[in-house]
Coordinates of C-alpha atoms and ligand atoms in Angstrom, one line a residue:
Chain A
M26 CA 87.6 25.9 1.8
S27 CA 84.3 27.4 0.9
K28 CA 82.3 25.6 3.5
P29 CA 83.8 27.2 6.7
K30 CA 83.6 30.5 4.9
R31 CA 79.8 30.1 4.3
E32 CA 79.3 29.0 7.8
S33 CA 81.0 32.1 9.2
L34 CA 78.8 34.2 6.9
A35 CA 75.7 32.6 8.4
H36 CA 77.1 33.2 11.9
L37 CA 77.8 36.8 11.0
L38 CA 74.2 37.3 9.7
A39 CA 72.9 35.6 12.9
R40 CA 74.8 38.1 15.0
T41 CA 73.7 41.1 12.9
R42 CA 70.0 40.7 13.1
W43 CA 69.7 44.5 13.2
L44 CA 71.1 44.7 9.7
S45 CA 67.9 44.1 7.6
P46 CA 65.7 46.6 9.5
V47 CA 68.4 49.3 9.2
L48 CA 68.8 48.5 5.5
L49 CA 65.0 48.9 5.1
L50 CA 65.1 52.2 6.9
L51 CA 67.9 53.4 4.6
L52 CA 66.1 52.3 1.5
W53 CA 62.9 54.1 2.8
E54 CA 64.9 57.3 3.4
L55 CA 66.5 57.0 0.0
G56 CA 63.1 56.5 -1.7
S57 CA 61.7 59.6 0.0
R58 CA 64.8 61.7 -0.9
I59 CA 64.6 60.9 -4.6
G60 CA 60.9 61.3 -4.6
L61 CA 59.9 57.7 -5.2
I62 CA 57.8 57.7 -2.0
P63 CA 55.7 60.9 -1.8
E64 CA 55.4 62.5 1.6
R65 CA 51.6 62.2 1.5
T66 CA 52.0 58.4 1.2
L67 CA 54.7 58.0 3.8
A68 CA 57.0 60.5 5.5
A69 CA 60.7 59.9 5.4
P70 CA 62.3 58.4 8.6
S71 CA 64.3 61.7 9.0
A72 CA 61.0 63.6 8.9
V73 CA 59.5 61.4 11.5
L74 CA 62.5 61.9 13.7
G75 CA 62.2 65.7 13.2
T76 CA 58.5 65.5 14.2
L77 CA 59.4 63.5 17.2
M78 CA 61.9 66.2 18.3
S79 CA 59.6 69.1 17.7
M80 CA 56.5 67.5 19.2
T81 CA 58.4 66.4 22.3
L82 CA 59.9 69.9 22.8
S83 CA 56.5 71.5 22.3
G84 CA 55.0 69.1 24.9
E85 CA 52.3 68.0 22.5
L86 CA 53.5 64.4 22.3
P87 CA 54.3 63.8 26.1
S88 CA 51.0 65.3 27.2
N89 CA 48.9 63.2 24.8
L90 CA 51.0 60.1 25.5
L91 CA 50.3 60.6 29.2
I92 CA 46.5 60.8 28.5
S93 CA 46.6 57.6 26.5
F94 CA 48.8 55.9 29.0
G95 CA 46.4 56.8 31.7
R96 CA 43.5 55.4 29.9
A97 CA 45.3 52.1 29.2
T98 CA 46.5 51.8 32.8
L99 CA 43.2 52.6 34.4
G100 CA 41.3 50.3 32.0
L101 CA 43.8 47.5 32.6
A102 CA 43.8 48.1 36.4
I103 CA 40.0 47.8 36.5
G104 CA 39.8 44.8 34.1
A105 CA 42.7 43.0 35.8
S106 CA 41.3 43.5 39.3
A107 CA 37.9 42.3 38.2
G108 CA 39.4 39.3 36.4
L109 CA 41.5 38.6 39.5
V110 CA 38.5 38.6 41.9
L111 CA 36.3 36.6 39.5
G112 CA 39.1 34.1 38.8
L113 CA 39.7 33.6 42.5
M114 CA 36.0 33.1 43.3
A115 CA 35.5 30.7 40.4
G116 CA 38.8 28.9 41.0
L117 CA 38.5 28.5 44.8
S118 CA 34.8 27.7 45.3
R119 CA 32.5 25.4 43.5
P120 CA 29.4 27.6 43.9
G121 CA 31.5 30.5 42.6
E122 CA 32.5 28.5 39.6
A123 CA 28.9 27.5 38.9
V124 CA 27.7 31.1 39.0
I125 CA 30.7 32.9 37.3
D126 CA 32.0 30.6 34.7
P127 CA 28.9 30.3 32.5
L128 CA 28.7 34.1 32.4
M129 CA 32.3 34.4 31.5
Q130 CA 32.0 31.8 28.7
I131 CA 29.1 33.8 27.3
K132 CA 31.1 37.0 27.5
R133 CA 33.9 35.3 25.6
T134 CA 31.7 34.8 22.6
I135 CA 31.0 38.6 22.2
P136 CA 33.7 40.5 20.3
V137 CA 34.5 43.3 22.7
V138 CA 34.9 45.9 19.9
A139 CA 31.3 45.2 18.8
L140 CA 30.2 46.5 22.2
S141 CA 31.6 50.0 21.6
P142 CA 28.3 51.4 20.1
L143 CA 26.5 50.2 23.2
F144 CA 29.1 51.6 25.5
I145 CA 28.8 55.0 23.7
V146 CA 25.0 54.9 24.2
W147 CA 25.5 54.1 27.9
F148 CA 28.5 56.2 28.8
G149 CA 28.5 59.0 26.2
I150 CA 31.7 59.8 24.2
G151 CA 34.0 60.9 27.1
E152 CA 36.6 58.9 28.9
T153 CA 34.3 56.3 30.4
P154 CA 33.4 54.2 27.3
K155 CA 37.1 54.0 26.4
I156 CA 38.2 52.9 29.8
A157 CA 35.2 50.5 30.0
L158 CA 36.1 49.0 26.7
I159 CA 39.7 48.3 27.8
A160 CA 38.6 47.0 31.2
F161 CA 36.0 44.7 29.6
A162 CA 38.6 43.3 27.2
T163 CA 41.4 42.8 29.6
L164 CA 39.2 41.1 32.2
F165 CA 38.9 37.8 30.4
P166 CA 42.5 36.6 29.9
I167 CA 43.2 37.3 33.6
Y168 CA 40.1 35.5 34.7
L169 CA 40.5 32.5 32.4
N170 CA 44.2 31.9 33.1
L171 CA 43.9 32.4 36.9
Y172 CA 40.8 30.1 37.1
N173 CA 42.5 27.4 35.0
G174 CA 45.8 27.9 36.9
I175 CA 44.0 27.3 40.2
R176 CA 42.1 24.3 38.9
S177 CA 45.2 22.7 37.5
V178 CA 47.4 23.0 40.5
D179 CA 49.1 19.7 41.0
V180 CA 46.8 17.7 43.3
R181 CA 49.8 15.7 44.6
L182 CA 51.3 18.9 46.0
V183 CA 48.0 19.8 47.6
D184 CA 47.7 16.3 49.1
A185 CA 51.2 16.6 50.5
A186 CA 50.5 19.9 52.0
R187 CA 47.2 18.7 53.5
S188 CA 48.9 15.7 55.0
F189 CA 51.0 18.1 57.1
G190 CA 47.8 19.6 58.5
L191 CA 47.8 22.9 56.6
T192 CA 44.6 24.9 57.0
R193 CA 42.6 25.9 54.0
A194 CA 43.9 29.4 54.1
Q195 CA 47.5 28.2 54.4
L196 CA 46.8 25.8 51.5
I197 CA 45.6 28.6 49.3
L198 CA 48.4 30.9 50.3
H199 CA 51.3 28.5 50.1
V200 CA 50.3 26.0 47.5
I201 CA 47.4 27.0 45.3
L202 CA 48.1 30.6 44.5
P203 CA 51.8 30.2 43.9
G204 CA 51.0 27.2 41.8
A205 CA 48.6 29.3 39.7
L206 CA 51.0 32.2 39.3
P207 CA 52.7 31.1 36.1
S208 CA 49.4 30.8 34.5
L209 CA 48.3 34.2 35.8
F210 CA 51.3 35.7 34.2
V211 CA 50.3 34.3 30.8
G212 CA 46.9 36.0 31.3
L213 CA 48.6 39.2 32.3
R214 CA 50.6 39.2 29.2
Y215 CA 47.5 38.7 27.0
S216 CA 45.7 41.4 28.9
L217 CA 48.5 43.9 28.5
S218 CA 48.7 43.5 24.7
L219 CA 44.9 43.7 24.6
S220 CA 44.9 46.9 26.5
V221 CA 47.2 48.5 23.9
L222 CA 45.1 47.2 21.1
L223 CA 41.8 48.3 22.7
L224 CA 43.4 51.7 23.4
V225 CA 44.0 52.2 19.7
I226 CA 40.5 51.1 18.8
A227 CA 38.8 53.2 21.5
E228 CA 40.8 56.3 20.6
Q229 CA 39.9 55.9 16.9
I230 CA 36.2 56.2 17.8
N231 CA 36.3 59.6 19.3
A232 CA 38.9 61.5 21.2
S233 CA 39.8 65.1 22.0
A234 CA 43.1 64.2 23.4
G235 CA 45.6 61.3 23.4
L236 CA 47.6 59.5 20.8
G237 CA 44.4 58.5 18.9
Y238 CA 43.4 62.2 18.7
L239 CA 46.9 63.0 17.3
V240 CA 46.5 60.3 14.7
N241 CA 43.0 61.5 13.7
N242 CA 44.1 65.0 13.4
A243 CA 47.2 64.0 11.4
R244 CA 44.9 62.0 9.1
D245 CA 42.8 65.1 8.3
F246 CA 46.0 67.1 7.4
M247 CA 47.7 64.1 5.7
R248 CA 50.6 64.4 8.2
T249 CA 52.0 60.9 7.6
D250 CA 55.0 61.8 9.8
I251 CA 52.8 62.1 12.8
I252 CA 50.9 59.0 12.0
V253 CA 54.1 57.0 11.7
L254 CA 55.4 58.5 14.9
C255 CA 52.2 57.5 16.8
L256 CA 52.5 54.0 15.4
M257 CA 56.0 53.8 16.8
V258 CA 54.8 55.1 20.2
Y259 CA 52.1 52.4 20.3
A260 CA 54.7 49.8 19.5
L261 CA 56.9 51.1 22.2
L262 CA 54.0 50.9 24.7
G263 CA 53.5 47.3 23.8
L264 CA 57.1 46.5 24.2
A265 CA 57.4 48.3 27.5
A266 CA 54.4 46.3 28.8
D267 CA 56.0 43.1 27.7
Y268 CA 59.2 44.0 29.3
L269 CA 57.4 44.8 32.6
V270 CA 55.8 41.4 32.7
R271 CA 59.1 39.7 32.0
L272 CA 60.7 41.6 34.8
L273 CA 57.9 40.7 37.2
E274 CA 58.0 37.1 36.1
R275 CA 61.7 36.9 36.6
R276 CA 61.3 38.0 40.2
A277 CA 58.1 36.0 41.0
L278 CA 59.0 32.8 39.2
A279 CA 62.7 32.6 40.1
W280 CA 62.2 29.0 41.1
R281 CA 61.5 27.8 37.5
P282 CA 64.3 25.6 36.2
N283 CA 65.0 27.5 33.0
L284 CA 65.4 30.7 35.1
V285 CA 67.2 28.9 37.9
E286 CA 70.0 27.9 35.6
A287 CA 70.6 31.4 34.3
Chain B
M18 CA 58.4 -23.3 57.8
D19 CA 61.7 -22.4 59.4
A20 CA 62.2 -22.4 63.2
R21 CA 64.7 -19.6 63.0
V22 CA 62.1 -17.2 61.8
A23 CA 60.3 -15.5 64.6
A24 CA 57.1 -15.0 62.7
S25 CA 53.7 -15.2 64.2
A26 CA 52.6 -18.7 63.9
S27 CA 49.5 -19.0 61.8
T28 CA 49.7 -16.7 58.8
E29 CA 49.1 -18.9 55.8
F30 CA 46.7 -17.2 53.4
R31 CA 43.9 -16.3 55.7
P32 CA 42.9 -12.9 56.9
V33 CA 44.9 -12.0 59.9
T34 CA 43.7 -9.7 62.7
T35 CA 46.6 -7.7 63.8
T36 CA 45.6 -6.3 67.2
F37 CA 47.2 -5.9 70.5
A38 CA 44.0 -6.5 72.4
A39 CA 45.2 -9.8 73.8
D40 CA 48.3 -8.3 75.2
P41 CA 47.8 -6.0 78.2
R42 CA 51.4 -4.9 78.3
Q43 CA 51.1 -3.1 75.0
P44 CA 50.6 0.7 75.3
D45 CA 47.6 2.2 73.4
P46 CA 48.2 1.9 69.7
V47 CA 48.6 5.1 67.7
V48 CA 46.7 3.7 64.8
R49 CA 43.6 1.6 65.3
L50 CA 41.3 0.5 62.5
R51 CA 38.3 -1.8 62.9
G52 CA 36.4 -3.2 60.0
F53 CA 37.6 -0.4 57.8
T54 CA 36.2 -0.5 54.3
R55 CA 37.0 1.8 51.4
R56 CA 35.1 1.7 48.1
F57 CA 35.4 3.5 44.8
G58 CA 32.0 3.0 43.2
A59 CA 31.3 -0.7 43.2
N60 CA 35.0 -1.6 43.7
V61 CA 35.8 -2.5 47.3
I62 CA 39.5 -1.6 47.7
I63 CA 39.9 -2.1 51.4
D64 CA 37.6 -4.8 52.8
G65 CA 36.9 -4.9 56.5
L66 CA 40.4 -4.3 57.6
D67 CA 41.6 -4.4 61.2
L68 CA 44.9 -2.8 62.0
D69 CA 46.8 -1.7 65.1
I70 CA 50.2 0.1 65.1
A71 CA 52.0 0.5 68.4
P72 CA 53.9 3.7 69.3
G73 CA 57.4 3.6 67.8
E74 CA 56.7 0.4 65.8
F75 CA 58.2 0.0 62.3
V76 CA 55.7 -1.7 60.0
A77 CA 56.2 -2.5 56.4
L78 CA 53.2 -3.0 54.1
L79 CA 53.7 -5.2 51.1
G80 CA 51.3 -6.0 48.4
R81 CA 50.8 -6.4 44.7
S82 CA 50.2 -3.3 42.6
G83 CA 46.6 -2.2 43.0
S84 CA 46.1 -4.1 46.2
G85 CA 45.1 -0.9 48.1
K86 CA 48.3 0.1 49.9
T87 CA 48.2 3.8 48.9
T88 CA 44.5 3.9 49.6
L89 CA 45.1 2.6 53.1
L90 CA 48.0 5.0 53.6
R91 CA 45.9 8.0 52.5
T92 CA 43.3 7.1 55.1
L93 CA 46.0 6.9 57.8
A94 CA 47.3 10.3 56.6
G95 CA 43.9 11.7 57.1
L96 CA 43.6 12.7 53.4
D97 CA 40.4 10.8 52.7
D98 CA 37.0 11.0 54.2
I99 CA 36.5 8.0 56.4
G100 CA 32.7 8.4 56.5
G101 CA 32.3 7.8 60.2
Q102 CA 34.1 4.5 60.4
D103 CA 36.0 3.2 63.4
V104 CA 39.4 4.8 62.6
T105 CA 41.8 6.2 65.1
I106 CA 44.9 8.1 63.9
P107 CA 47.2 10.3 65.8
G108 CA 47.0 14.1 65.6
S109 CA 50.5 14.5 64.3
R110 CA 51.2 12.7 61.1
A111 CA 53.6 13.1 58.3
V112 CA 53.9 11.5 54.9
V113 CA 56.8 11.0 52.5
F114 CA 55.7 10.0 49.0
Q115 CA 57.6 8.3 46.2
D116 CA 58.0 11.7 44.5
A117 CA 59.3 14.1 47.1
R118 CA 56.4 16.6 46.4
L119 CA 58.4 19.6 47.5
L120 CA 56.8 22.9 46.6
P121 CA 59.0 24.1 43.7
W122 CA 58.3 27.8 44.5
K123 CA 59.7 27.6 48.1
R124 CA 63.3 27.3 49.0
I125 CA 64.2 24.1 50.7
W126 CA 64.2 25.3 54.2
R127 CA 60.8 26.9 53.6
N128 CA 59.5 23.7 52.3
V129 CA 60.6 22.0 55.5
A130 CA 59.1 24.8 57.6
L131 CA 55.8 24.6 55.7
G132 CA 52.9 25.1 58.1
L133 CA 55.0 25.0 61.2
G134 CA 53.9 27.2 64.1
G135 CA 56.1 28.9 66.7
S136 CA 58.9 31.3 66.7
D137 CA 62.1 29.4 65.9
I138 CA 60.8 28.0 62.6
R139 CA 64.0 28.6 60.6
A140 CA 66.2 27.1 63.3
R141 CA 64.1 24.0 63.5
A142 CA 64.0 23.6 59.7
E143 CA 67.8 24.1 59.6
A144 CA 68.4 21.5 62.2
A145 CA 66.2 19.0 60.4
L146 CA 67.9 19.6 57.1
R147 CA 71.3 19.2 58.8
E148 CA 70.2 15.9 60.2
V149 CA 69.5 14.5 56.8
G150 CA 72.8 16.0 55.5
L151 CA 71.3 18.9 53.6
G152 CA 72.7 21.7 55.8
H153 CA 74.4 23.2 52.8
R154 CA 71.3 23.4 50.5
L155 CA 69.0 25.4 52.8
E156 CA 68.4 28.2 50.3
A157 CA 68.3 26.0 47.2
W158 CA 65.3 25.7 44.9
P159 CA 63.7 22.2 45.0
L160 CA 64.0 21.7 41.2
T161 CA 67.8 22.0 41.5
L162 CA 68.0 19.0 43.9
S163 CA 68.9 15.5 42.8
G164 CA 66.3 12.8 43.4
G165 CA 68.1 11.5 46.5
E166 CA 68.5 15.0 47.9
A167 CA 64.8 15.8 47.3
Q168 CA 63.8 12.6 49.1
R169 CA 66.0 13.6 52.1
A170 CA 64.4 17.0 52.1
A171 CA 61.0 15.3 52.2
L172 CA 62.2 13.2 55.1
A173 CA 63.3 16.4 56.9
R174 CA 60.0 18.0 56.2
A175 CA 58.2 15.0 57.7
L176 CA 60.5 14.7 60.8
V177 CA 60.6 18.4 61.7
R178 CA 57.0 17.9 62.8
E179 CA 58.0 15.2 65.3
P180 CA 55.1 13.1 64.1
Q181 CA 53.7 10.2 66.1
L182 CA 53.0 8.5 62.8
L183 CA 55.4 8.6 59.9
L184 CA 53.9 7.3 56.6
L185 CA 56.2 6.3 53.8
D186 CA 54.7 5.4 50.4
E187 CA 57.4 3.7 48.4
P188 CA 59.8 6.5 49.4
F189 CA 62.9 5.0 47.8
A190 CA 61.5 3.3 44.8
A191 CA 62.7 6.0 42.4
L192 CA 66.3 6.0 43.7
D193 CA 69.3 4.1 42.5
A194 CA 70.5 1.1 44.5
L195 CA 73.4 3.0 46.2
T196 CA 71.3 6.0 47.2
R197 CA 68.7 3.6 48.5
I198 CA 71.1 1.9 50.8
K199 CA 72.1 5.3 52.2
M200 CA 68.5 6.3 52.6
H201 CA 67.7 3.1 54.5
E202 CA 70.5 3.9 57.0
L203 CA 69.3 7.4 57.3
V204 CA 65.7 6.3 57.9
L205 CA 66.7 3.9 60.5
S206 CA 68.9 6.4 62.4
L207 CA 66.1 9.0 62.2
W208 CA 63.6 6.4 63.4
R209 CA 65.9 5.5 66.3
T210 CA 66.3 9.2 67.3
H211 CA 62.7 10.3 66.9
R212 CA 60.8 7.1 67.5
P213 CA 57.7 7.7 65.4
A214 CA 55.5 4.8 64.5
V215 CA 56.3 4.0 60.9
L216 CA 54.2 2.5 58.2
M217 CA 56.3 2.0 55.1
V218 CA 54.7 0.9 51.8
T219 CA 57.2 -0.9 49.6
H220 CA 57.4 -3.4 46.8
D221 CA 60.9 -4.3 47.9
V222 CA 60.9 -7.4 50.1
E223 CA 64.5 -6.9 51.0
E224 CA 63.9 -3.4 52.1
A225 CA 61.0 -4.5 54.2
M226 CA 62.9 -7.2 55.9
A227 CA 65.9 -5.0 56.5
L228 CA 63.9 -2.1 58.1
A229 CA 60.7 -3.3 59.7
D230 CA 59.7 -5.1 62.9
R231 CA 56.5 -6.3 61.4
L232 CA 55.6 -7.0 57.8
L233 CA 52.0 -7.0 56.5
V234 CA 50.9 -8.3 53.1
L235 CA 47.8 -6.7 51.7
D236 CA 45.8 -8.5 49.1
H237 CA 42.4 -7.7 47.8
G238 CA 41.8 -5.2 50.6
R239 CA 42.7 -7.6 53.3
I240 CA 45.8 -8.4 55.3
V241 CA 46.6 -11.9 54.2
A242 CA 49.9 -12.3 56.1
E243 CA 51.7 -10.9 59.0
E244 CA 55.3 -11.6 59.8
R245 CA 57.2 -10.4 62.9
I246 CA 60.9 -10.1 62.9
T247 CA 62.5 -10.1 66.3
A248 CA 66.1 -10.5 65.1
E249 CA 68.2 -7.4 65.5
R250 CA 68.6 -5.3 62.4
G251 CA 72.0 -6.2 60.9
Q252 CA 71.6 -9.8 62.1
R253 CA 68.9 -10.9 59.9
T254 CA 70.7 -12.9 57.2
A255 CA 69.5 -16.2 58.6
V256 CA 66.0 -15.0 59.0
A257 CA 65.8 -13.5 55.6
R258 CA 66.1 -16.4 53.2
P259 CA 63.0 -18.4 54.3
L260 CA 61.1 -15.3 55.1
R261 CA 61.7 -13.9 51.6
A262 CA 60.4 -17.1 50.0
R263 CA 57.3 -16.9 52.2
L264 CA 56.6 -13.3 51.5
L265 CA 57.1 -13.8 47.8
G266 CA 54.6 -16.6 48.1
H267 CA 52.1 -14.3 49.7
L268 CA 52.7 -11.9 46.9
G269 CA 52.0 -14.5 44.3
V270 CA 55.5 -15.6 43.3
D271 CA 56.3 -19.2 43.6
A272 CA 59.9 -19.0 44.7
P273 CA 62.4 -21.3 46.3
E274 CA 64.5 -20.1 49.2
G275 CA 67.5 -18.4 48.0
A276 CA 69.2 -15.2 46.7
Y277 CA 67.5 -13.0 44.2
A278 CA 69.9 -14.0 41.5
D279 CA 68.7 -17.6 41.9
L280 CA 65.0 -16.7 42.1
I281 CA 65.0 -15.2 38.7
A282 CA 66.4 -18.3 37.1
F283 CA 63.7 -20.4 38.7
P284 CA 61.5 -21.6 35.8
G285 CA 57.9 -20.4 36.0
A286 CA 58.5 -18.3 39.1
A287 CA 56.1 -15.6 38.3
R288 CA 52.5 -16.8 38.4
Ligands
ATP25 N1 40.4 7.9 43.5 C1 40.2 6.7 43.0 N2 39.1 6.4 42.3 C2 38.9 5.2 41.8 N3 39.7 4.2 42.0 C3 40.8 4.3 42.7 C4 41.1 5.6 43.2 N4 42.2 5.5 43.9 C5 42.6 4.2 43.8 N5 41.7 3.5 43.1 C6 41.8 2.1 42.8 O1 42.1 1.4 44.0 C7 42.9 0.3 43.7 C8 44.1 0.4 44.7 O2 44.9 1.5 44.5 P1 46.1 1.9 45.3 O3 46.7 3.1 44.8 O4 45.8 1.9 46.8 O5 47.1 0.6 45.0 P2 48.5 0.4 45.5 O6 48.5 -0.9 46.3 O7 49.1 1.6 46.2 O8 49.3 0.0 44.2 P3 50.8 0.4 43.7 O9 51.6 -0.6 44.4 O10 50.7 0.2 42.2 O11 51.0 1.8 44.1 C9 43.4 0.4 42.3 O12 42.7 -0.5 41.6 C10 43.0 1.8 41.9 O13 42.6 1.8 40.5
MG26 MG1 50.6 3.0 45.7

């Protein structure tokens, strides 16, 4: 008798995955209310919610979010485009590979964050070093995955297409690039999460606007509610980016069997 | 060996030159190789091979694994660099491989239409797919097709080009016996309609005897035997028994004449 009961409990827990996070939130709120968690250490969830409302209404949060979002997008756009071009050149031509790949492998050994002092020396402390940092970091996953994707396209498919007399341009368009696309998406996903990570780091260095600026200010005034709020926004940015890639993937890779079945 | 077999007379274990040069009635061959040689490093895979294939002729190429069949076929498909050798192949060629090699990211009809020029591409692809019995799967993704369906789509993709030369590299080897029989019928009917010259690589002696006009056995980069079958398709039972034994002999299997079931029981058949 007890066995099916325990099973149904397991099922119930599996279906209520939201339960433990909600429980944690409630405990956190409770701890704050009874003074176990001081506000200077960590603001109560309700306080964070209140800050969210007020900062949204005042326009402080949206305007700074927009600035951060702009930095990440611009940096990613530049980095991804460069990675795309370099990956295509290295993937599609042997001379291109010989010139580009060694440089990219060297670049890979340098932690991007360690470059920020140099970027500040070069570009000052305005927008440019932040965007450059994001661009520089997001370039590599796109490059590497596209290049590998192109190089590992099934030669049997290439042979088949060539046997039908496809030109090189047709081959690239119909066989090689679509074949490399799944791999490119992997790179895009890495780059997107890197762009959020580098955004956080770049904004910590120096910022007079943006989410990082809000966090820095909040730190000086020990406003843990704002810090937690900004953490949540960063997390949401990351989630949104991931969702976007999934959406794109579902459209572009509709032919893949696991998606075909669905 | 057997008078009923209409095979070219002198084919026992010596290199055979398969040309039409002696016969002025033959039209110009679509494939013409003279002294063709292919090496990988120090390994000579194809060794001074002469080969002619007439327009509309159905040739089967047999040979042990590693004897160079695929290598030869790749050359005829124009996939390998021939390094200035005396090789004539027609401008329009198409290949069907053992694995269908459809592009998984293109719907079936787009696979068939791959690289086609002209205006009515979709209509032509549709017609070809209907011809192989896949008119209902035009918009399907290749990875959702069964093995037999994929192979039929590959056939449609080859035939939509109206090739002068159709190259088949063990196209049915991965299919079950029933599907294979259907595919044989399909290939024959397509061949009768479109009349390409066909070179079919196969390990299956029965398949070769059922489909081809001419059978070649490749060994160590040379054609060691050539058999011609003049009997109509469907009336080859009498021809088949002694021919099978001979072909198996060329392939290195000492076999008595008889059905497959009996061959297997023959002690020490495989050398
Ligand atoms: N690209 C290559 N580089 C080196 N050796 C090769 C290459 N392609 C084929 N070979 C060699 O050439 C020989 C003939 O190969 P091929 O694929 O033509 O054989 P096959 O007759 O088609 O065999 P199977 O019946 O098993 O398909 C083999 O020994 C193979 O290892
Ligand atoms: Mg082979």
